[in-house]
mmCIF file of C-alpha atoms and ligand atoms in Angstrom:
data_model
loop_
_atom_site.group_PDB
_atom_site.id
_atom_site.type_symbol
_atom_site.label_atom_id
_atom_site.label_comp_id
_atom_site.label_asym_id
_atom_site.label_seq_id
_atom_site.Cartn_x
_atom_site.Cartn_y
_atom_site.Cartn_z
ATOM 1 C CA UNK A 29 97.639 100.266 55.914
ATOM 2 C CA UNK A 30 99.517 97.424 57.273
ATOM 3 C CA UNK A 31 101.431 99.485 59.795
ATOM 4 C CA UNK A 32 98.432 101.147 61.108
ATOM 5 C CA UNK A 33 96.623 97.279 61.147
ATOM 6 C CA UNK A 34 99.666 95.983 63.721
ATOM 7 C CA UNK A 35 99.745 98.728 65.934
ATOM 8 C CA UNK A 36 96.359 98.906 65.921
ATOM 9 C CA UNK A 37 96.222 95.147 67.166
ATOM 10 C CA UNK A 38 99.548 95.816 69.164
ATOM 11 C CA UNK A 39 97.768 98.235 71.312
ATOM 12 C CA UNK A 40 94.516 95.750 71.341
ATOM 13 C CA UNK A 41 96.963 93.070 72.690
ATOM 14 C CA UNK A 42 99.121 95.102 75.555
ATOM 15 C CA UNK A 43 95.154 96.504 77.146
ATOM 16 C CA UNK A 44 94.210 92.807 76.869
ATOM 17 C CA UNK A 45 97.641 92.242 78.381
ATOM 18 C CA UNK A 46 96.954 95.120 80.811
ATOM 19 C CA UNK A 47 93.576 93.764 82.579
ATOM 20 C CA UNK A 48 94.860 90.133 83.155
ATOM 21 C CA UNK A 49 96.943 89.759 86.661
ATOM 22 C CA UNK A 50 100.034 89.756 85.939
ATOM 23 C CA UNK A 51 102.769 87.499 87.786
ATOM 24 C CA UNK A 52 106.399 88.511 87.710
ATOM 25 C CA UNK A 53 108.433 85.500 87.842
ATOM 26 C CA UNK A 54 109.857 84.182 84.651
ATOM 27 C CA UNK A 55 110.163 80.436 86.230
ATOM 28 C CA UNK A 56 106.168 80.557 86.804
ATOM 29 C CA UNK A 57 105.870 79.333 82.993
ATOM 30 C CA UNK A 58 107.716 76.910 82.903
ATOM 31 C CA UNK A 59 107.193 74.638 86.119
ATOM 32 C CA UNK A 60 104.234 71.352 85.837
ATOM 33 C CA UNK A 61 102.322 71.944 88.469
ATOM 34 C CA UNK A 62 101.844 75.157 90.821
ATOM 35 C CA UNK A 63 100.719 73.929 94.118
ATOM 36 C CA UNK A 64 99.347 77.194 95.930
ATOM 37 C CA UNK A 65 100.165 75.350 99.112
ATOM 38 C CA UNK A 66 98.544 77.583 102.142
ATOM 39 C CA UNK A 67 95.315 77.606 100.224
ATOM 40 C CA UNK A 68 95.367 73.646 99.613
ATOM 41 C CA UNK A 69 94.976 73.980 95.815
ATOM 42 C CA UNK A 70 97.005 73.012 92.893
ATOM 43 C CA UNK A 71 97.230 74.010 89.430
ATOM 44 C CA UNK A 72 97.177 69.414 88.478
ATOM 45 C CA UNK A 73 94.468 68.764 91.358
ATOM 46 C CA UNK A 74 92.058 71.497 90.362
ATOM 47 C CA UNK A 75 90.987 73.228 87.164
ATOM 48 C CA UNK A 76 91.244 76.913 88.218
ATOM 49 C CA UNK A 77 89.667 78.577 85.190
ATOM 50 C CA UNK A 78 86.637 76.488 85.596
ATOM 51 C CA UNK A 79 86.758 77.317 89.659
ATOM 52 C CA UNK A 80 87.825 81.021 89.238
ATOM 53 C CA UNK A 81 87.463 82.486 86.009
ATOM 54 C CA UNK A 82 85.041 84.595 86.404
ATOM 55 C CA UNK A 83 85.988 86.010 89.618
ATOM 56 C CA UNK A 84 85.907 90.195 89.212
ATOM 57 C CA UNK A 85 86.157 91.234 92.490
ATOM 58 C CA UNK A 86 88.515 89.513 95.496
ATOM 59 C CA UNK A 87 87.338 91.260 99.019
ATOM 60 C CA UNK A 88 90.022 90.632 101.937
ATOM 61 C CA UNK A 89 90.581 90.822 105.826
ATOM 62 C CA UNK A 90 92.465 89.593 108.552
ATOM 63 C CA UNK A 91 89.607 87.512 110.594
ATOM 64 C CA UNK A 92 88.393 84.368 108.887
ATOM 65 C CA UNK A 93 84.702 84.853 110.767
ATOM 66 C CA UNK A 94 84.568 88.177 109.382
ATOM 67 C CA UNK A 95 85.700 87.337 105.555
ATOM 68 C CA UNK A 96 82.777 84.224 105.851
ATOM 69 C CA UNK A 97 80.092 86.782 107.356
ATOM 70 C CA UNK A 98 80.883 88.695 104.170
ATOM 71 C CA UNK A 99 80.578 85.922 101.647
ATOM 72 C CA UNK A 100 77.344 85.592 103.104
ATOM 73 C CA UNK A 101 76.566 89.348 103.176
ATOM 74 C CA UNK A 102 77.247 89.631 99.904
ATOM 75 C CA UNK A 103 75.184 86.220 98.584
ATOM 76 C CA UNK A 104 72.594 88.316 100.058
ATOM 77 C CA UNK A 105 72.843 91.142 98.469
ATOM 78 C CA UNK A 106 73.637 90.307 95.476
ATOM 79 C CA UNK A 107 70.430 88.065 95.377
ATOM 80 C CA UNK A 108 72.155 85.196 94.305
ATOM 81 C CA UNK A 109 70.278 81.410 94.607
ATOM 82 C CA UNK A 110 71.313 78.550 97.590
ATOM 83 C CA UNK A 111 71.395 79.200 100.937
ATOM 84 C CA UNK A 112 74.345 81.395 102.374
ATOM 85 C CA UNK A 113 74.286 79.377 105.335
ATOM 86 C CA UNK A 114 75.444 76.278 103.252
ATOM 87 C CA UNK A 115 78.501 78.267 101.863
ATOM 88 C CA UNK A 116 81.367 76.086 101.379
ATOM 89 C CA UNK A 117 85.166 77.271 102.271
ATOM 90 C CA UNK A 118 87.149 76.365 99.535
ATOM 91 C CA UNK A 119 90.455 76.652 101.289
ATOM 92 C CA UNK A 120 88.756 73.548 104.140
ATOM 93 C CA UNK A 121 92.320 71.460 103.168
ATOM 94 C CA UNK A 122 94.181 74.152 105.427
ATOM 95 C CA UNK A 123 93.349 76.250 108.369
ATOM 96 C CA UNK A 124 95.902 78.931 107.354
ATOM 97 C CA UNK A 125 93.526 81.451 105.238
ATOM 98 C CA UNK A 126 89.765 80.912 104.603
ATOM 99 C CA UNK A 127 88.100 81.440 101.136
ATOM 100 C CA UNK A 128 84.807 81.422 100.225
ATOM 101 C CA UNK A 129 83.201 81.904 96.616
ATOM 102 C CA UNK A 130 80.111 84.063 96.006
ATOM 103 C CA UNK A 131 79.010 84.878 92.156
ATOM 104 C CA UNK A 132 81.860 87.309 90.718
ATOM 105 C CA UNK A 133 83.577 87.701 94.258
ATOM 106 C CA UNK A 134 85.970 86.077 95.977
ATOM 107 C CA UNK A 135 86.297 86.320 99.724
ATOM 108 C CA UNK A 136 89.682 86.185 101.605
ATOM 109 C CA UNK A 137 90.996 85.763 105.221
ATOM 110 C CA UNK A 138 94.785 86.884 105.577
ATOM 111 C CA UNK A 139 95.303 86.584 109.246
ATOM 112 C CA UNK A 140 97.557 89.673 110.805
ATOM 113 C CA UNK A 141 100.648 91.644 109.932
ATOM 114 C CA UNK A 142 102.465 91.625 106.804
ATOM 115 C CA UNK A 143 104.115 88.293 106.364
ATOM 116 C CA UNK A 144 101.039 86.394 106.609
ATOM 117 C CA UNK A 145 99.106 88.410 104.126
ATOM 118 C CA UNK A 146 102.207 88.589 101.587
ATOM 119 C CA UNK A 147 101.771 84.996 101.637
ATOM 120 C CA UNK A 148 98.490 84.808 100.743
ATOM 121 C CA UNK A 149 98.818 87.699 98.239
ATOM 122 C CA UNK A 150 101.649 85.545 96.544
ATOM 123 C CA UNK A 151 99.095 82.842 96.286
ATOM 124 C CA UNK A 152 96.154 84.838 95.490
ATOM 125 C CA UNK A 153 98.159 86.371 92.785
ATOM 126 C CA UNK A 154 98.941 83.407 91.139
ATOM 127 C CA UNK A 155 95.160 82.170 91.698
ATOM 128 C CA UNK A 156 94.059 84.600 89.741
ATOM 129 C CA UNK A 157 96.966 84.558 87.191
ATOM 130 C CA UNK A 158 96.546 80.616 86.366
ATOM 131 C CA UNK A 159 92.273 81.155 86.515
ATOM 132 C CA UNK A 160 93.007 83.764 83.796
ATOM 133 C CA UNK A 161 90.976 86.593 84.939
ATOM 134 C CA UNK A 162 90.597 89.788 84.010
ATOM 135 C CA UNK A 163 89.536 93.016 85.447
ATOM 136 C CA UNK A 164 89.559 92.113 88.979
ATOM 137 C CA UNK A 165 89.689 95.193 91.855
ATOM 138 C CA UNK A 166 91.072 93.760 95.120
ATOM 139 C CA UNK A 167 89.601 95.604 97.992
ATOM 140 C CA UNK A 168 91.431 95.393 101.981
ATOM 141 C CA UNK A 169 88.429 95.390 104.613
ATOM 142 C CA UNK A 170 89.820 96.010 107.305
ATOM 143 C CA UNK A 171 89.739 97.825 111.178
ATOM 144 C CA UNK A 172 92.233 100.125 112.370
ATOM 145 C CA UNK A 173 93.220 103.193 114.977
ATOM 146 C CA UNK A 174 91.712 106.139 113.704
ATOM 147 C CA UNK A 175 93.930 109.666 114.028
ATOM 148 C CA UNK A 176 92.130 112.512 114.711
ATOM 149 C CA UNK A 177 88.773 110.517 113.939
ATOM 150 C CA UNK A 178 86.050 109.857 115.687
ATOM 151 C CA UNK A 179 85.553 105.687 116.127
ATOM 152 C CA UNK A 180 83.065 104.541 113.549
ATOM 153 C CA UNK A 181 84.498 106.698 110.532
ATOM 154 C CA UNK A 182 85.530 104.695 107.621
ATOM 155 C CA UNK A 183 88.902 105.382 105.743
ATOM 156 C CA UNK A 184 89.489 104.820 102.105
ATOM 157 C CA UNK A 185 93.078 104.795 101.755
ATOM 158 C CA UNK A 186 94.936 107.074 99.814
ATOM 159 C CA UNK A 187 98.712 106.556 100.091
ATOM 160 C CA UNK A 188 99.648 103.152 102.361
ATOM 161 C CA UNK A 189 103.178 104.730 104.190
ATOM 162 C CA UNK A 190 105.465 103.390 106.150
ATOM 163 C CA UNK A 191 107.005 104.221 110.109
ATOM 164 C CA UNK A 192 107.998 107.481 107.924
ATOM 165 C CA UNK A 193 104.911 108.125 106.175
ATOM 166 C CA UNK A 194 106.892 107.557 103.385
ATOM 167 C CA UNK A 195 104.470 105.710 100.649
ATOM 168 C CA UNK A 196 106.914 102.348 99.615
ATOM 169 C CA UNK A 197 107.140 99.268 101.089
ATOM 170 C CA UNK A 198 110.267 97.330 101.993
ATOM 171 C CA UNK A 199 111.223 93.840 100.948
ATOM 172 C CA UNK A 200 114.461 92.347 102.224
ATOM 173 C CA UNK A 201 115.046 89.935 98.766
ATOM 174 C CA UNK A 202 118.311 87.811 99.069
ATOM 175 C CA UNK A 203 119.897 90.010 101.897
ATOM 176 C CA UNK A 204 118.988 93.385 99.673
ATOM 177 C CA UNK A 205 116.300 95.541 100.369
ATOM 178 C CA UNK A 206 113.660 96.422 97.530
ATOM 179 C CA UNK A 207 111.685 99.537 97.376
ATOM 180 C CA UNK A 208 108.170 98.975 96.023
ATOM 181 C CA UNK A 209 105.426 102.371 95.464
ATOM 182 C CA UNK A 210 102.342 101.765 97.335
ATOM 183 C CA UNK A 211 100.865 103.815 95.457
ATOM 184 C CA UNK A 212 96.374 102.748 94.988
ATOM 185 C CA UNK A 213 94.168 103.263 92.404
ATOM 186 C CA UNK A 214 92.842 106.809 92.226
ATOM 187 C CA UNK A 215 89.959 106.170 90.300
ATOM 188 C CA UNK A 216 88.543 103.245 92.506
ATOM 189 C CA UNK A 217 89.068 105.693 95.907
ATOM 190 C CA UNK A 218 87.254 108.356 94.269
ATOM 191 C CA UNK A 219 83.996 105.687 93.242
ATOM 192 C CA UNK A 220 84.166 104.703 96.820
ATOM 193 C CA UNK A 221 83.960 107.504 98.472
ATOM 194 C CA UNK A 222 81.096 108.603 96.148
ATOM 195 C CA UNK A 223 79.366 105.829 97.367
ATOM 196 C CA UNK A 224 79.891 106.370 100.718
ATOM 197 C CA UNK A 225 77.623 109.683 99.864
ATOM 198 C CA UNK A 226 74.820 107.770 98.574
ATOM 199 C CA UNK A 227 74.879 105.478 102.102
ATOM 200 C CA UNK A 228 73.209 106.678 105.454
ATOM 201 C CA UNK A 229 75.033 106.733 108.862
ATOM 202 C CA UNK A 230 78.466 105.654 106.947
ATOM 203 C CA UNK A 231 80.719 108.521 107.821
ATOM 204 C CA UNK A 232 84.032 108.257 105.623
ATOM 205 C CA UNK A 233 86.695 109.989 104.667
ATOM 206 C CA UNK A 234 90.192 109.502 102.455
ATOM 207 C CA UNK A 235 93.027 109.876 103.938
ATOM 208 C CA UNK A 236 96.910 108.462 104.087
ATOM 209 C CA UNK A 237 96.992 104.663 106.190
ATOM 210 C CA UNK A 238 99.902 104.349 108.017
ATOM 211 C CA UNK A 239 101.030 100.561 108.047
ATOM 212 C CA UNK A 240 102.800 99.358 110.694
ATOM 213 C CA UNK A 241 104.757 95.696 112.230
ATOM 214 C CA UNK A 242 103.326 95.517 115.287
ATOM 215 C CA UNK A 243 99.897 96.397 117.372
ATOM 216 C CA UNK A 244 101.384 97.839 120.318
ATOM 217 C CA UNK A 245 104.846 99.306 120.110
ATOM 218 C CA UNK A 246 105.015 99.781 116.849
ATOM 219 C CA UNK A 247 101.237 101.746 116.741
ATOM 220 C CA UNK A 248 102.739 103.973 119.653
ATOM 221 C CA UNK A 249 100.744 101.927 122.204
ATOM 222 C CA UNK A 250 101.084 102.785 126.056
ATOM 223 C CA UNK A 251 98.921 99.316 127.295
ATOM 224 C CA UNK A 252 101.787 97.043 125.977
ATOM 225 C CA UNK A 253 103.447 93.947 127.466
ATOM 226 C CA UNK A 254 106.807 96.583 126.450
ATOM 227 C CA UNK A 255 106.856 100.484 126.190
ATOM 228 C CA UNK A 256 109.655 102.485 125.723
ATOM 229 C CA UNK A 257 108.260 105.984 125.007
ATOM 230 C CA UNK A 258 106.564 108.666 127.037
ATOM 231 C CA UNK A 259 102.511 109.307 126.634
ATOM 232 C CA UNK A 260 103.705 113.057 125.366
ATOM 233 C CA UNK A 261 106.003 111.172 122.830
ATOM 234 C CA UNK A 262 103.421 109.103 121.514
ATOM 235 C CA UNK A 263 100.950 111.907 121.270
ATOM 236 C CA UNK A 264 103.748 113.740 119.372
ATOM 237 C CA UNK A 265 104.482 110.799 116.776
ATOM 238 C CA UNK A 266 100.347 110.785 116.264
ATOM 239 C CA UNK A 267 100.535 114.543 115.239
ATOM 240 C CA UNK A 268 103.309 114.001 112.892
ATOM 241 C CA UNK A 269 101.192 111.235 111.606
ATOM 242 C CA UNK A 270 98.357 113.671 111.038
ATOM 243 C CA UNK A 271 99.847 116.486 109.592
ATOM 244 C CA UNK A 272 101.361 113.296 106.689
ATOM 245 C CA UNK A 273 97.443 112.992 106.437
ATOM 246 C CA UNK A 274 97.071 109.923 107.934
ATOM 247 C CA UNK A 275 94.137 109.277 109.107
ATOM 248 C CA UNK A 276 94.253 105.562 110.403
ATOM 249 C CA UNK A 277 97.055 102.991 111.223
ATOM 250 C CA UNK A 278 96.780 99.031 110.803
ATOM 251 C CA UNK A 279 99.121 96.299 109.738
ATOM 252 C CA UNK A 280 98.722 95.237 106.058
ATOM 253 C CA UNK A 281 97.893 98.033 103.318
ATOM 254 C CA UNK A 282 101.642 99.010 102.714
ATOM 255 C CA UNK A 283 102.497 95.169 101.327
ATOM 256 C CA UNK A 284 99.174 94.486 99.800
ATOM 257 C CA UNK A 285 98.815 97.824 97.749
ATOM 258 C CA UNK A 286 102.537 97.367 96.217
ATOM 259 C CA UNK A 287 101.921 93.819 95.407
ATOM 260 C CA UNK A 288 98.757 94.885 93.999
ATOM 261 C CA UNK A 289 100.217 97.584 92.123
ATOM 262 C CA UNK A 290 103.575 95.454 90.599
ATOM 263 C CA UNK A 291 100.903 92.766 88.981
ATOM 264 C CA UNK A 292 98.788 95.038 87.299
ATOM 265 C CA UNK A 293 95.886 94.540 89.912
ATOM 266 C CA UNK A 294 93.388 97.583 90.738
ATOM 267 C CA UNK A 295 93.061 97.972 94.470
ATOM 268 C CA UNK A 296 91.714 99.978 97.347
ATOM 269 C CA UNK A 297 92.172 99.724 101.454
ATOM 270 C CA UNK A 298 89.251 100.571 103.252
ATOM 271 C CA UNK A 299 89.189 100.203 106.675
ATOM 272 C CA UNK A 300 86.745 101.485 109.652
ATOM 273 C CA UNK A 301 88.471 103.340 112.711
ATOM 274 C CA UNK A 302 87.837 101.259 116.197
ATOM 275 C CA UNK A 303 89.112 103.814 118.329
ATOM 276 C CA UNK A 304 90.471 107.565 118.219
ATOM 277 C CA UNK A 305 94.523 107.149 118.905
ATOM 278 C CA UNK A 306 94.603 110.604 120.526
ATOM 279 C CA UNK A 307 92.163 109.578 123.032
ATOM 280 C CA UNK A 308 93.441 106.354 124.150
ATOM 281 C CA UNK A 309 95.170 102.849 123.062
ATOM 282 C CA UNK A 310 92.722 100.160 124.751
ATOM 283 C CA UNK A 311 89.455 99.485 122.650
ATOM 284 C CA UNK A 312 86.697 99.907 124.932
ATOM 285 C CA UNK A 313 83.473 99.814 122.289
ATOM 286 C CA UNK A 314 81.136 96.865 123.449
ATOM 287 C CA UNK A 315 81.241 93.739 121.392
ATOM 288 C CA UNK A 316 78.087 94.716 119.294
ATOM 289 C CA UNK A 317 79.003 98.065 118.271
ATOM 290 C CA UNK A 318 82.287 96.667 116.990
ATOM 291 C CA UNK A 319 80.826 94.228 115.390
ATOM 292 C CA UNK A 320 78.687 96.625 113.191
ATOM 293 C CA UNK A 321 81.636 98.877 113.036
ATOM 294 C CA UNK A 322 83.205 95.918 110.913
ATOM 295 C CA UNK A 323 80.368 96.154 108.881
ATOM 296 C CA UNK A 324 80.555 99.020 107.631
ATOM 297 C CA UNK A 325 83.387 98.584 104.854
ATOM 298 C CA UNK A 326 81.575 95.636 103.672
ATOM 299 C CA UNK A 327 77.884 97.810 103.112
ATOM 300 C CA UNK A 328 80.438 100.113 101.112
ATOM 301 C CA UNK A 329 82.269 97.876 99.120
ATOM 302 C CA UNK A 330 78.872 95.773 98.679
ATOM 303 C CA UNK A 331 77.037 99.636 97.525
ATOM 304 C CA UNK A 332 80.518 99.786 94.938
ATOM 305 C CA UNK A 333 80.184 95.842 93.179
ATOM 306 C CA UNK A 334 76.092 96.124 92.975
ATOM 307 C CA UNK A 335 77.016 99.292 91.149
ATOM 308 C CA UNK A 336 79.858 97.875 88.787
ATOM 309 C CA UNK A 337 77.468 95.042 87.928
ATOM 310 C CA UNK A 338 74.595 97.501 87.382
ATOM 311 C CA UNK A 339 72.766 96.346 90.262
ATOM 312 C CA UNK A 340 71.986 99.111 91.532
ATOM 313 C CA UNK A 341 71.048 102.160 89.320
HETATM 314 O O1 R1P B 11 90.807 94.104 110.898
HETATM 315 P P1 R1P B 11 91.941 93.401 110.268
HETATM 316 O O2 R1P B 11 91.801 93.085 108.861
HETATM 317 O O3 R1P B 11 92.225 92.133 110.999
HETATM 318 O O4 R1P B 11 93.268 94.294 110.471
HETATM 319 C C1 R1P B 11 93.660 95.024 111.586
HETATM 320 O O5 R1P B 11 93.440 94.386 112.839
HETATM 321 C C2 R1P B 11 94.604 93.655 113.242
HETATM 322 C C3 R1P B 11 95.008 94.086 114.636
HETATM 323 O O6 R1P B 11 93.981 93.935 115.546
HETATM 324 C C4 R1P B 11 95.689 93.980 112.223
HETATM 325 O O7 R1P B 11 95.833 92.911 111.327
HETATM 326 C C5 R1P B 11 95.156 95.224 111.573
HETATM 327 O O8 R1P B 11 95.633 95.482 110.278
HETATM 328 O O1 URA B 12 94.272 100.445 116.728
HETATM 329 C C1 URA B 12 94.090 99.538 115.909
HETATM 330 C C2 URA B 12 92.834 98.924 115.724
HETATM 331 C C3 URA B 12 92.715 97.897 114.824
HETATM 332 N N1 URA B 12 93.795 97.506 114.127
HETATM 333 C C4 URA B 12 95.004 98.083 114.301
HETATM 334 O O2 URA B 12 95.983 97.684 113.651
HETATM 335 N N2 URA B 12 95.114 99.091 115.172
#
């Protein structure tokens, strides 16, 4: 019996093990204090269980107007008491990221490209670590170029790739370059894109996201202060892209799924398409009909959390 009894808890322990975030650095434990500096917190100056504990699902995007307009969304829809309008950011110490706490969900601003929202991922991370929570799905709301799409579709991300639509991400560590999988979680897509179906006027679609350094040159961009390539080149680079089934290019999901992925953390991209790449570069849409472009990852990741809190039927 007493074999069976320890594996038995063994296996109880590593799936307890298995939901909590997950930090991998073995000096974490043993420092005093853990100041999460770009989000103006500390592990002395604030008791993050109490703050965070029961967060269960962290939402994320590059504009801070955007991530607030979803806090409030969300207070909304989620029904919960106060008024939206008197939501506080938590992160008010700094004006690097905004944050902003709503019920179960936290809501993030990570500014643009890759460095800026590895930094806040490194912090986030940690957040979550120290507040001890468990269970949490991380979800990228983004905008991108759509490929092949018409403006308006949503993508939920299926593979993040690089330049090569290869799915890893590179991290120069110490002079060395490390290879991390970007690969997301299936299962999450999959309930997303089912709820996409149960939504009016929300076209979406899954599809690879190809993650790139820069808006311009780097997205094959002819309307650049720089550009090196012909129009039949970039057109030619976009097809390549497609037939890799991507489906939408923007600057973050390759760092933030592998980070997501080496903690232990459940996560999903899901980003709406501003413009189709094979018919231009500039982004001509009027200011309102982007702005309820931007909305529409939000309504779908809003339809997916009433859901997983049994909301919604
Ligand atoms: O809509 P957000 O989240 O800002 O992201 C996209 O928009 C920015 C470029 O305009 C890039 O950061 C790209 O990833
Ligand atoms: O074309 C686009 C549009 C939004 N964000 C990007 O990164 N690219």
């Amino acid at each position: 019996m007493a074999p069976i009894l320890l594996n038995c808890m063994g296996n109880e322990h590593n799936e307890y093990i298995k939901q909590q975030v997950q930090v991998k650095n073995p000096y974490l434990g043993t420092m005093e204090e853990d100041i999460l500096y770009h989000f103006s917190l500390s592990t002395r100056t604030h008791n993050l269980p109490e703050m965070f504990g029961d967060i269960k699902f962290v939402c994320v995007g590059g504009s801070a107007n955007r991530m607030k307009a979803f806090a409030q969304f969300i207070h909304h829809e989620l029904k919960l008491p106060g008024n939206p309008e008197e939501i506080k950011d938590i992160c008010d110490g700094t004006d690097r990221y905004c944050m902003y706490k709503v019920g179960p969900v936290l809501s993030i601003s990570h500014g643009m490209g890759v460095p800026s929202i590895s930094i806040m991922l490194h912090e986030l991370i940690k957040l979550l670590h120290h507040a001890q929570c468990r269970d949490v799905i991380l979800f990228r709301l983004g905008t991108s170029g759509g490929v092949g799409l018409a403006p308006g579709t949503v993508v939920i991300t299926e593979k993040a790739v690089d330049y090569s639509f290869r799915p890893q991400f590179e991290q120069v560590v110490l002079g060395k370059v490390i290879t991390r999988s970007t690969e997301l979680d299936k299962g999450v897509s999959s309930e997303l894109l089912q709820c996409s179906t149960e939504l009016e006027n929300l076209p979406t679609v899954i599809g690879n996201t190809l993650c790139t350094h820069d808006f311009y040159e780097g997205q094959g961009r002819l309307d650049g202060a720089l550009c090196s390539f012909s129009h039949e080149e970039k057109l030619e680079y976009l097809r390549k892209a497609f037939e890799a089934g991507v489906r939408n290019i923007e600057m973050e999901s390759t760092v933030f799924a592998a980070m997501c992925r080496v903690c232990g953390v459940k996560a999903a991209v899901v980003c709406v398409a501003l413009l189709n790449r094979f018919d231009g570069d500039q982004i001509t849409s009027s200011h309102d009909v982007l702005v309820e472009y931007q909305q529409r990852p939000q309504i779908l990741v809003s339809h997916f959390i009433k859901k997983r809190l049994g909301i919604l039927a």
